[in-house]
């Protein structure tokens, strides 16, 4: 029970707390549409693109085979493609209002990052379930650091629409981080069953994330006068996540 409580505490810190902390940074911005927002959006896109490759695709290949990851990747791609046509329907059913195109994009980003957090939570659960405290702490630390900018990446597009307040954007960032400890508990308890599914899930989330980053976030961040600067922000975000993956 002590081992489980240690895992639970660390999982909450790496998932919920780290993502929530990243979401707090939105309160530093005074306006939704600004040069800082474009650069931040591009930086977050670079982080997410690198995370899709180094934290999802490559670990998925190590856990399983090319076929499993490829199947998951293709399903994730087409899932988000279909999700684009359904997000406005879900939003209407919840609120009774139809979202504009900008809000639809932001909601798709939120859904993709939330899905992306599911296998990360499972990875922490499996690492602790292996019986190695050191491995569990190492995986949790890497994912926790990565989740800080992800919390920011969830909030930024939502607030930029002008339809969602900073408080609500922060709340949705917290919600996206909550799925990690929940899925970590599931993985910890049913590690043998879930381990075989992880390559598919890692591939699925990578496909979903990369589609969103390339189709939505990068074009949104590259407005005319900031085009080159936002491109540099994307590349620096990618580089940072690459270095974190190597170091951690």
PDB file of C-alpha atoms in Angstrom:
ATOM      1  CA  UNK A   1       0.000   0.000   0.000  1.00  0.00           C
ATOM      2  CA  UNK A   2       2.927   2.328   0.737  1.00  0.00           C
ATOM      3  CA  UNK A   3       4.278   1.770  -2.780  1.00  0.00           C
ATOM      4  CA  UNK A   4       0.870   2.526  -4.264  1.00  0.00           C
ATOM      5  CA  UNK A   5       0.530   5.726  -2.236  1.00  0.00           C
ATOM      6  CA  UNK A   6       4.002   6.828  -3.381  1.00  0.00           C
ATOM      7  CA  UNK A   7       3.018   6.177  -6.979  1.00  0.00           C
ATOM      8  CA  UNK A   8      -0.292   8.000  -6.541  1.00  0.00           C
ATOM      9  CA  UNK A   9       1.347  11.081  -5.052  1.00  0.00           C
ATOM     10  CA  UNK A  10       4.056  11.228  -7.723  1.00  0.00           C
ATOM     11  CA  UNK A  11       1.522  10.616 -10.510  1.00  0.00           C
ATOM     12  CA  UNK A  12      -0.644  13.505  -9.305  1.00  0.00           C
ATOM     13  CA  UNK A  13       2.400  15.786  -9.121  1.00  0.00           C
ATOM     14  CA  UNK A  14       3.641  14.835 -12.610  1.00  0.00           C
ATOM     15  CA  UNK A  15       0.227  14.999 -14.265  1.00  0.00           C
ATOM     16  CA  UNK A  16      -2.275  17.238 -12.541  1.00  0.00           C
ATOM     17  CA  UNK A  17       0.025  19.632 -10.668  1.00  0.00           C
ATOM     18  CA  UNK A  18       2.565  20.131 -13.480  1.00  0.00           C
ATOM     19  CA  UNK A  19      -0.117  20.730 -16.111  1.00  0.00           C
ATOM     20  CA  UNK A  20      -1.970  23.115 -13.805  1.00  0.00           C
ATOM     21  CA  UNK A  21       1.253  25.013 -13.138  1.00  0.00           C
ATOM     22  CA  UNK A  22       1.785  25.445 -16.879  1.00  0.00           C
ATOM     23  CA  UNK A  23      -1.761  26.710 -17.237  1.00  0.00           C
ATOM     24  CA  UNK A  24      -1.065  29.494 -14.728  1.00  0.00           C
ATOM     25  CA  UNK A  25       1.229  31.232 -17.214  1.00  0.00           C
ATOM     26  CA  UNK A  26      -1.773  32.419 -19.231  1.00  0.00           C
ATOM     27  CA  UNK A  27      -2.429  35.015 -16.537  1.00  0.00           C
ATOM     28  CA  UNK A  28       0.803  36.766 -17.574  1.00  0.00           C
ATOM     29  CA  UNK A  29      -0.780  37.889 -20.857  1.00  0.00           C
ATOM     30  CA  UNK A  30      -2.959  41.003 -20.911  1.00  0.00           C
ATOM     31  CA  UNK A  31      -4.592  40.422 -24.305  1.00  0.00           C
ATOM     32  CA  UNK A  32      -5.566  37.368 -26.314  1.00  0.00           C
ATOM     33  CA  UNK A  33      -4.205  38.320 -29.730  1.00  0.00           C
ATOM     34  CA  UNK A  34      -0.664  39.626 -29.528  1.00  0.00           C
ATOM     35  CA  UNK A  35       2.850  38.977 -30.689  1.00  0.00           C
ATOM     36  CA  UNK A  36       3.518  37.137 -27.423  1.00  0.00           C
ATOM     37  CA  UNK A  37       0.575  34.840 -28.036  1.00  0.00           C
ATOM     38  CA  UNK A  38       1.709  34.015 -31.572  1.00  0.00           C
ATOM     39  CA  UNK A  39       5.220  33.237 -30.371  1.00  0.00           C
ATOM     40  CA  UNK A  40       3.938  31.226 -27.410  1.00  0.00           C
ATOM     41  CA  UNK A  41       1.585  29.289 -29.654  1.00  0.00           C
ATOM     42  CA  UNK A  42       4.442  28.496 -32.045  1.00  0.00           C
ATOM     43  CA  UNK A  43       6.729  27.493 -29.181  1.00  0.00           C
ATOM     44  CA  UNK A  44       4.038  25.176 -27.795  1.00  0.00           C
ATOM     45  CA  UNK A  45       3.538  23.694 -31.277  1.00  0.00           C
ATOM     46  CA  UNK A  46       7.249  22.862 -31.467  1.00  0.00           C
ATOM     47  CA  UNK A  47       7.134  21.258 -28.027  1.00  0.00           C
ATOM     48  CA  UNK A  48       4.124  19.153 -28.934  1.00  0.00           C
ATOM     49  CA  UNK A  49       5.569  18.080 -32.276  1.00  0.00           C
ATOM     50  CA  UNK A  50       8.763  16.898 -30.592  1.00  0.00           C
ATOM     51  CA  UNK A  51       6.791  15.205 -27.804  1.00  0.00           C
ATOM     52  CA  UNK A  52       4.786  13.307 -30.408  1.00  0.00           C
ATOM     53  CA  UNK A  53       7.986  11.904 -31.856  1.00  0.00           C
ATOM     54  CA  UNK A  54      10.276  11.415 -28.856  1.00  0.00           C
ATOM     55  CA  UNK A  55       7.716  10.743 -26.108  1.00  0.00           C
ATOM     56  CA  UNK A  56       5.164   8.758 -28.097  1.00  0.00           C
ATOM     57  CA  UNK A  57       6.324   7.307 -31.428  1.00  0.00           C
ATOM     58  CA  UNK A  58       9.784   6.152 -30.350  1.00  0.00           C
ATOM     59  CA  UNK A  59       8.705   4.688 -26.970  1.00  0.00           C
ATOM     60  CA  UNK A  60       5.819   3.004 -28.782  1.00  0.00           C
ATOM     61  CA  UNK A  61       8.265   1.347 -31.162  1.00  0.00           C
ATOM     62  CA  UNK A  62      10.378   0.171 -28.224  1.00  0.00           C
ATOM     63  CA  UNK A  63       7.343  -1.336 -26.478  1.00  0.00           C
ATOM     64  CA  UNK A  64       5.872  -3.005 -29.548  1.00  0.00           C
ATOM     65  CA  UNK A  65       6.449  -3.235 -33.269  1.00  0.00           C
ATOM     66  CA  UNK A  66       6.119  -0.991 -36.288  1.00  0.00           C
ATOM     67  CA  UNK A  67       2.719  -2.429 -37.197  1.00  0.00           C
ATOM     68  CA  UNK A  68       1.150  -1.659 -33.813  1.00  0.00           C
ATOM     69  CA  UNK A  69       2.408   1.922 -33.782  1.00  0.00           C
ATOM     70  CA  UNK A  70       1.484   2.477 -37.439  1.00  0.00           C
ATOM     71  CA  UNK A  71      -2.074   1.226 -36.907  1.00  0.00           C
ATOM     72  CA  UNK A  72      -2.491   3.459 -33.869  1.00  0.00           C
ATOM     73  CA  UNK A  73      -0.958   6.418 -35.733  1.00  0.00           C
ATOM     74  CA  UNK A  74      -3.339   6.135 -38.679  1.00  0.00           C
ATOM     75  CA  UNK A  75      -6.361   5.730 -36.415  1.00  0.00           C
ATOM     76  CA  UNK A  76      -5.278   8.811 -34.414  1.00  0.00           C
ATOM     77  CA  UNK A  77      -4.902  10.881 -37.589  1.00  0.00           C
ATOM     78  CA  UNK A  78      -8.326  10.002 -38.951  1.00  0.00           C
ATOM     79  CA  UNK A  79      -9.903  10.289 -35.502  1.00  0.00           C
ATOM     80  CA  UNK A  80      -8.934  13.969 -35.271  1.00  0.00           C
ATOM     81  CA  UNK A  81      -9.981  14.520 -38.883  1.00  0.00           C
ATOM     82  CA  UNK A  82     -13.458  13.222 -38.023  1.00  0.00           C
ATOM     83  CA  UNK A  83     -13.395  15.049 -34.691  1.00  0.00           C
ATOM     84  CA  UNK A  84     -13.041  18.349 -36.552  1.00  0.00           C
ATOM     85  CA  UNK A  85     -16.480  17.807 -38.053  1.00  0.00           C
ATOM     86  CA  UNK A  86     -18.076  16.824 -34.727  1.00  0.00           C
ATOM     87  CA  UNK A  87     -16.630  19.221 -32.149  1.00  0.00           C
ATOM     88  CA  UNK A  88     -19.170  21.913 -32.966  1.00  0.00           C
ATOM     89  CA  UNK A  89     -21.981  19.351 -32.522  1.00  0.00           C
ATOM     90  CA  UNK A  90     -20.730  18.324 -29.065  1.00  0.00           C
ATOM     91  CA  UNK A  91     -20.313  21.973 -28.090  1.00  0.00           C
ATOM     92  CA  UNK A  92     -23.855  22.788 -29.239  1.00  0.00           C
ATOM     93  CA  UNK A  93     -25.301  19.903 -27.226  1.00  0.00           C
ATOM     94  CA  UNK A  94     -23.501  21.117 -24.098  1.00  0.00           C
ATOM     95  CA  UNK A  95     -24.142  24.842 -24.413  1.00  0.00           C
ATOM     96  CA  UNK A  96     -26.980  25.281 -26.892  1.00  0.00           C
ATOM     97  CA  UNK A  97     -24.735  27.543 -28.996  1.00  0.00           C
ATOM     98  CA  UNK A  98     -22.646  26.929 -32.109  1.00  0.00           C
ATOM     99  CA  UNK A  99     -18.906  27.703 -31.785  1.00  0.00           C
ATOM    100  CA  UNK A 100     -17.152  29.838 -34.365  1.00  0.00           C
ATOM    101  CA  UNK A 101     -14.287  28.288 -36.424  1.00  0.00           C
ATOM    102  CA  UNK A 102     -11.595  29.694 -34.110  1.00  0.00           C
ATOM    103  CA  UNK A 103     -13.168  28.159 -31.028  1.00  0.00           C
ATOM    104  CA  UNK A 104     -13.609  24.861 -32.871  1.00  0.00           C
ATOM    105  CA  UNK A 105      -9.865  24.761 -33.547  1.00  0.00           C
ATOM    106  CA  UNK A 106      -9.101  25.490 -29.898  1.00  0.00           C
ATOM    107  CA  UNK A 107     -11.437  22.730 -28.721  1.00  0.00           C
ATOM    108  CA  UNK A 108      -9.765  20.249 -31.081  1.00  0.00           C
ATOM    109  CA  UNK A 109      -6.367  21.182 -29.623  1.00  0.00           C
ATOM    110  CA  UNK A 110      -7.737  20.691 -26.106  1.00  0.00           C
ATOM    111  CA  UNK A 111      -9.133  17.256 -27.020  1.00  0.00           C
ATOM    112  CA  UNK A 112      -5.884  16.155 -28.674  1.00  0.00           C
ATOM    113  CA  UNK A 113      -3.689  17.178 -25.734  1.00  0.00           C
ATOM    114  CA  UNK A 114      -6.075  15.513 -23.292  1.00  0.00           C
ATOM    115  CA  UNK A 115      -5.880  12.301 -25.336  1.00  0.00           C
ATOM    116  CA  UNK A 116      -2.110  12.683 -25.456  1.00  0.00           C
ATOM    117  CA  UNK A 117      -2.011  12.732 -21.640  1.00  0.00           C
ATOM    118  CA  UNK A 118      -3.658   9.325 -21.360  1.00  0.00           C
ATOM    119  CA  UNK A 119      -0.682   7.144 -22.401  1.00  0.00           C
ATOM    120  CA  UNK A 120       1.659   9.407 -20.425  1.00  0.00           C
ATOM    121  CA  UNK A 121      -0.293   8.630 -17.270  1.00  0.00           C
ATOM    122  CA  UNK A 122      -0.194   4.953 -18.160  1.00  0.00           C
ATOM    123  CA  UNK A 123       3.565   5.116 -18.671  1.00  0.00           C
ATOM    124  CA  UNK A 124       4.007   6.393 -15.106  1.00  0.00           C
ATOM    125  CA  UNK A 125       1.745   3.650 -13.782  1.00  0.00           C
ATOM    126  CA  UNK A 126       3.625   0.929 -15.633  1.00  0.00           C
ATOM    127  CA  UNK A 127       7.020   2.288 -14.554  1.00  0.00           C
ATOM    128  CA  UNK A 128       6.009   2.115 -10.880  1.00  0.00           C
ATOM    129  CA  UNK A 129       4.294  -1.247 -11.342  1.00  0.00           C
ATOM    130  CA  UNK A 130       7.594  -2.667 -12.632  1.00  0.00           C
ATOM    131  CA  UNK A 131       8.822  -2.602  -9.031  1.00  0.00           C
ATOM    132  CA  UNK A 132      11.583  -0.058  -9.674  1.00  0.00           C
ATOM    133  CA  UNK A 133      11.095   3.155  -7.690  1.00  0.00           C
ATOM    134  CA  UNK A 134      13.995   4.780  -9.558  1.00  0.00           C
ATOM    135  CA  UNK A 135      12.403   4.030 -12.942  1.00  0.00           C
ATOM    136  CA  UNK A 136       9.049   5.315 -11.749  1.00  0.00           C
ATOM    137  CA  UNK A 137      10.539   8.586 -10.505  1.00  0.00           C
ATOM    138  CA  UNK A 138      12.589   9.026 -13.682  1.00  0.00           C
ATOM    139  CA  UNK A 139       9.573   8.586 -15.981  1.00  0.00           C
ATOM    140  CA  UNK A 140       7.397  10.797 -13.776  1.00  0.00           C
ATOM    141  CA  UNK A 141      10.015  13.572 -13.756  1.00  0.00           C
ATOM    142  CA  UNK A 142      10.356  13.556 -17.538  1.00  0.00           C
ATOM    143  CA  UNK A 143       6.598  13.621 -18.072  1.00  0.00           C
ATOM    144  CA  UNK A 144       6.073  16.233 -15.359  1.00  0.00           C
ATOM    145  CA  UNK A 145       8.536  18.661 -16.969  1.00  0.00           C
ATOM    146  CA  UNK A 146       6.900  18.111 -20.343  1.00  0.00           C
ATOM    147  CA  UNK A 147       3.439  18.731 -18.899  1.00  0.00           C
ATOM    148  CA  UNK A 148       4.273  22.280 -17.790  1.00  0.00           C
ATOM    149  CA  UNK A 149       4.358  23.698 -21.344  1.00  0.00           C
ATOM    150  CA  UNK A 150       1.450  21.432 -22.304  1.00  0.00           C
ATOM    151  CA  UNK A 151      -0.746  23.089 -19.684  1.00  0.00           C
ATOM    152  CA  UNK A 152       0.149  26.378 -21.314  1.00  0.00           C
ATOM    153  CA  UNK A 153      -0.525  24.942 -24.787  1.00  0.00           C
ATOM    154  CA  UNK A 154      -4.045  23.894 -23.767  1.00  0.00           C
ATOM    155  CA  UNK A 155      -5.000  27.319 -22.406  1.00  0.00           C
ATOM    156  CA  UNK A 156      -3.463  29.606 -25.025  1.00  0.00           C
ATOM    157  CA  UNK A 157      -5.651  28.706 -28.063  1.00  0.00           C
ATOM    158  CA  UNK A 158      -8.828  28.661 -25.959  1.00  0.00           C
ATOM    159  CA  UNK A 159      -8.243  32.115 -24.486  1.00  0.00           C
ATOM    160  CA  UNK A 160      -7.135  33.517 -27.841  1.00  0.00           C
ATOM    161  CA  UNK A 161     -10.632  32.894 -29.223  1.00  0.00           C
ATOM    162  CA  UNK A 162     -12.010  35.596 -26.937  1.00  0.00           C
ATOM    163  CA  UNK A 163     -14.877  33.247 -26.054  1.00  0.00           C
ATOM    164  CA  UNK A 164     -13.235  31.681 -23.008  1.00  0.00           C
ATOM    165  CA  UNK A 165     -11.886  33.584 -20.009  1.00  0.00           C
ATOM    166  CA  UNK A 166      -8.450  33.033 -18.540  1.00  0.00           C
ATOM    167  CA  UNK A 167     -10.012  31.347 -15.509  1.00  0.00           C
ATOM    168  CA  UNK A 168     -11.960  28.906 -17.687  1.00  0.00           C
ATOM    169  CA  UNK A 169      -8.890  28.300 -19.864  1.00  0.00           C
ATOM    170  CA  UNK A 170      -6.881  27.511 -16.767  1.00  0.00           C
ATOM    171  CA  UNK A 171      -9.674  25.228 -15.533  1.00  0.00           C
ATOM    172  CA  UNK A 172      -9.623  23.274 -18.790  1.00  0.00           C
ATOM    173  CA  UNK A 173      -5.844  22.908 -18.491  1.00  0.00           C
ATOM    174  CA  UNK A 174      -6.372  21.417 -15.029  1.00  0.00           C
ATOM    175  CA  UNK A 175      -9.001  19.078 -16.462  1.00  0.00           C
ATOM    176  CA  UNK A 176      -6.641  17.886 -19.211  1.00  0.00           C
ATOM    177  CA  UNK A 177      -3.998  17.086 -16.588  1.00  0.00           C
ATOM    178  CA  UNK A 178      -6.451  15.156 -14.432  1.00  0.00           C
ATOM    179  CA  UNK A 179      -6.604  12.298 -16.932  1.00  0.00           C
ATOM    180  CA  UNK A 180      -2.972  11.360 -16.232  1.00  0.00           C
ATOM    181  CA  UNK A 181      -3.273  10.134 -12.621  1.00  0.00           C
ATOM    182  CA  UNK A 182      -6.605   8.476 -13.472  1.00  0.00           C
ATOM    183  CA  UNK A 183      -5.064   6.511 -16.331  1.00  0.00           C
ATOM    184  CA  UNK A 184      -1.948   5.909 -14.252  1.00  0.00           C
ATOM    185  CA  UNK A 185      -4.045   4.130 -11.620  1.00  0.00           C
ATOM    186  CA  UNK A 186      -5.722   2.001 -14.294  1.00  0.00           C
ATOM    187  CA  UNK A 187      -2.333   1.049 -15.741  1.00  0.00           C
ATOM    188  CA  UNK A 188      -0.832   0.339 -12.332  1.00  0.00           C
ATOM    189  CA  UNK A 189      -3.633  -2.056 -11.441  1.00  0.00           C
ATOM    190  CA  UNK A 190      -3.940  -3.760 -14.817  1.00  0.00           C
ATOM    191  CA  UNK A 191      -0.362  -3.453 -16.069  1.00  0.00           C
ATOM    192  CA  UNK A 192      -0.173  -6.797 -17.842  1.00  0.00           C
ATOM    193  CA  UNK A 193      -3.301  -6.186 -19.911  1.00  0.00           C
ATOM    194  CA  UNK A 194      -2.592  -2.566 -20.741  1.00  0.00           C
ATOM    195  CA  UNK A 195       1.068  -3.057 -21.622  1.00  0.00           C
ATOM    196  CA  UNK A 196       0.114  -4.882 -24.815  1.00  0.00           C
ATOM    197  CA  UNK A 197      -2.145  -2.004 -25.831  1.00  0.00           C
ATOM    198  CA  UNK A 198       0.342   0.779 -25.152  1.00  0.00           C
ATOM    199  CA  UNK A 199       2.108   0.710 -28.561  1.00  0.00           C
ATOM    200  CA  UNK A 200      -1.260   1.240 -30.246  1.00  0.00           C
ATOM    201  CA  UNK A 201      -2.170   4.022 -27.825  1.00  0.00           C
ATOM    202  CA  UNK A 202       1.180   5.770 -28.187  1.00  0.00           C
ATOM    203  CA  UNK A 203       0.818   5.639 -31.975  1.00  0.00           C
ATOM    204  CA  UNK A 204      -2.787   6.842 -31.749  1.00  0.00           C
ATOM    205  CA  UNK A 205      -1.905   9.878 -29.657  1.00  0.00           C
ATOM    206  CA  UNK A 206       1.123  10.698 -31.817  1.00  0.00           C
ATOM    207  CA  UNK A 207      -1.012  10.718 -34.959  1.00  0.00           C
ATOM    208  CA  UNK A 208      -3.659  12.855 -33.273  1.00  0.00           C
ATOM    209  CA  UNK A 209      -1.134  15.329 -31.873  1.00  0.00           C
ATOM    210  CA  UNK A 210       0.847  15.734 -35.089  1.00  0.00           C
ATOM    211  CA  UNK A 211      -2.297  16.326 -37.120  1.00  0.00           C
ATOM    212  CA  UNK A 212      -3.411  19.066 -34.743  1.00  0.00           C
ATOM    213  CA  UNK A 213       0.009  20.733 -34.577  1.00  0.00           C
ATOM    214  CA  UNK A 214       0.557  20.782 -38.350  1.00  0.00           C
ATOM    215  CA  UNK A 215      -3.017  21.499 -39.390  1.00  0.00           C
ATOM    216  CA  UNK A 216      -4.099  23.921 -36.669  1.00  0.00           C
ATOM    217  CA  UNK A 217      -1.423  25.295 -34.340  1.00  0.00           C
ATOM    218  CA  UNK A 218       1.398  26.122 -36.754  1.00  0.00           C
ATOM    219  CA  UNK A 219      -0.790  28.014 -39.270  1.00  0.00           C
ATOM    220  CA  UNK A 220      -2.517  29.831 -36.389  1.00  0.00           C
ATOM    221  CA  UNK A 221       0.818  31.043 -34.982  1.00  0.00           C
ATOM    222  CA  UNK A 222       2.275  32.326 -38.255  1.00  0.00           C
ATOM    223  CA  UNK A 223       0.637  35.659 -38.903  1.00  0.00           C
ATOM    224  CA  UNK A 224       2.200  37.872 -41.569  1.00  0.00           C
ATOM    225  CA  UNK A 225       4.571  40.176 -39.692  1.00  0.00           C
ATOM    226  CA  UNK A 226       5.574  37.509 -37.148  1.00  0.00           C
ATOM    227  CA  UNK A 227       6.041  34.679 -39.647  1.00  0.00           C
ATOM    228  CA  UNK A 228       9.810  34.269 -39.278  1.00  0.00           C
ATOM    229  CA  UNK A 229       9.753  34.837 -35.527  1.00  0.00           C
ATOM    230  CA  UNK A 230       7.019  32.258 -34.973  1.00  0.00           C
ATOM    231  CA  UNK A 231       8.960  29.796 -37.141  1.00  0.00           C
ATOM    232  CA  UNK A 232      11.969  30.283 -34.878  1.00  0.00           C
ATOM    233  CA  UNK A 233       9.703  29.794 -31.846  1.00  0.00           C
ATOM    234  CA  UNK A 234       8.486  26.479 -33.308  1.00  0.00           C
ATOM    235  CA  UNK A 235      12.052  25.308 -33.939  1.00  0.00           C
ATOM    236  CA  UNK A 236      13.247  26.337 -30.462  1.00  0.00           C
ATOM    237  CA  UNK A 237      10.263  24.564 -28.890  1.00  0.00           C
ATOM    238  CA  UNK A 238      11.123  21.416 -30.824  1.00  0.00           C
ATOM    239  CA  UNK A 239      14.782  21.708 -29.828  1.00  0.00           C
ATOM    240  CA  UNK A 240      13.957  22.158 -26.138  1.00  0.00           C
ATOM    241  CA  UNK A 241      11.772  19.054 -26.004  1.00  0.00           C
ATOM    242  CA  UNK A 242      14.432  17.099 -27.913  1.00  0.00           C
ATOM    243  CA  UNK A 243      17.089  18.130 -25.368  1.00  0.00           C
ATOM    244  CA  UNK A 244      14.797  17.308 -22.427  1.00  0.00           C
ATOM    245  CA  UNK A 245      14.209  13.865 -23.881  1.00  0.00           C
ATOM    246  CA  UNK A 246      17.955  13.235 -24.187  1.00  0.00           C
ATOM    247  CA  UNK A 247      18.793  14.591 -20.731  1.00  0.00           C
ATOM    248  CA  UNK A 248      15.930  12.862 -18.908  1.00  0.00           C
TER     249      UNK A 248
END
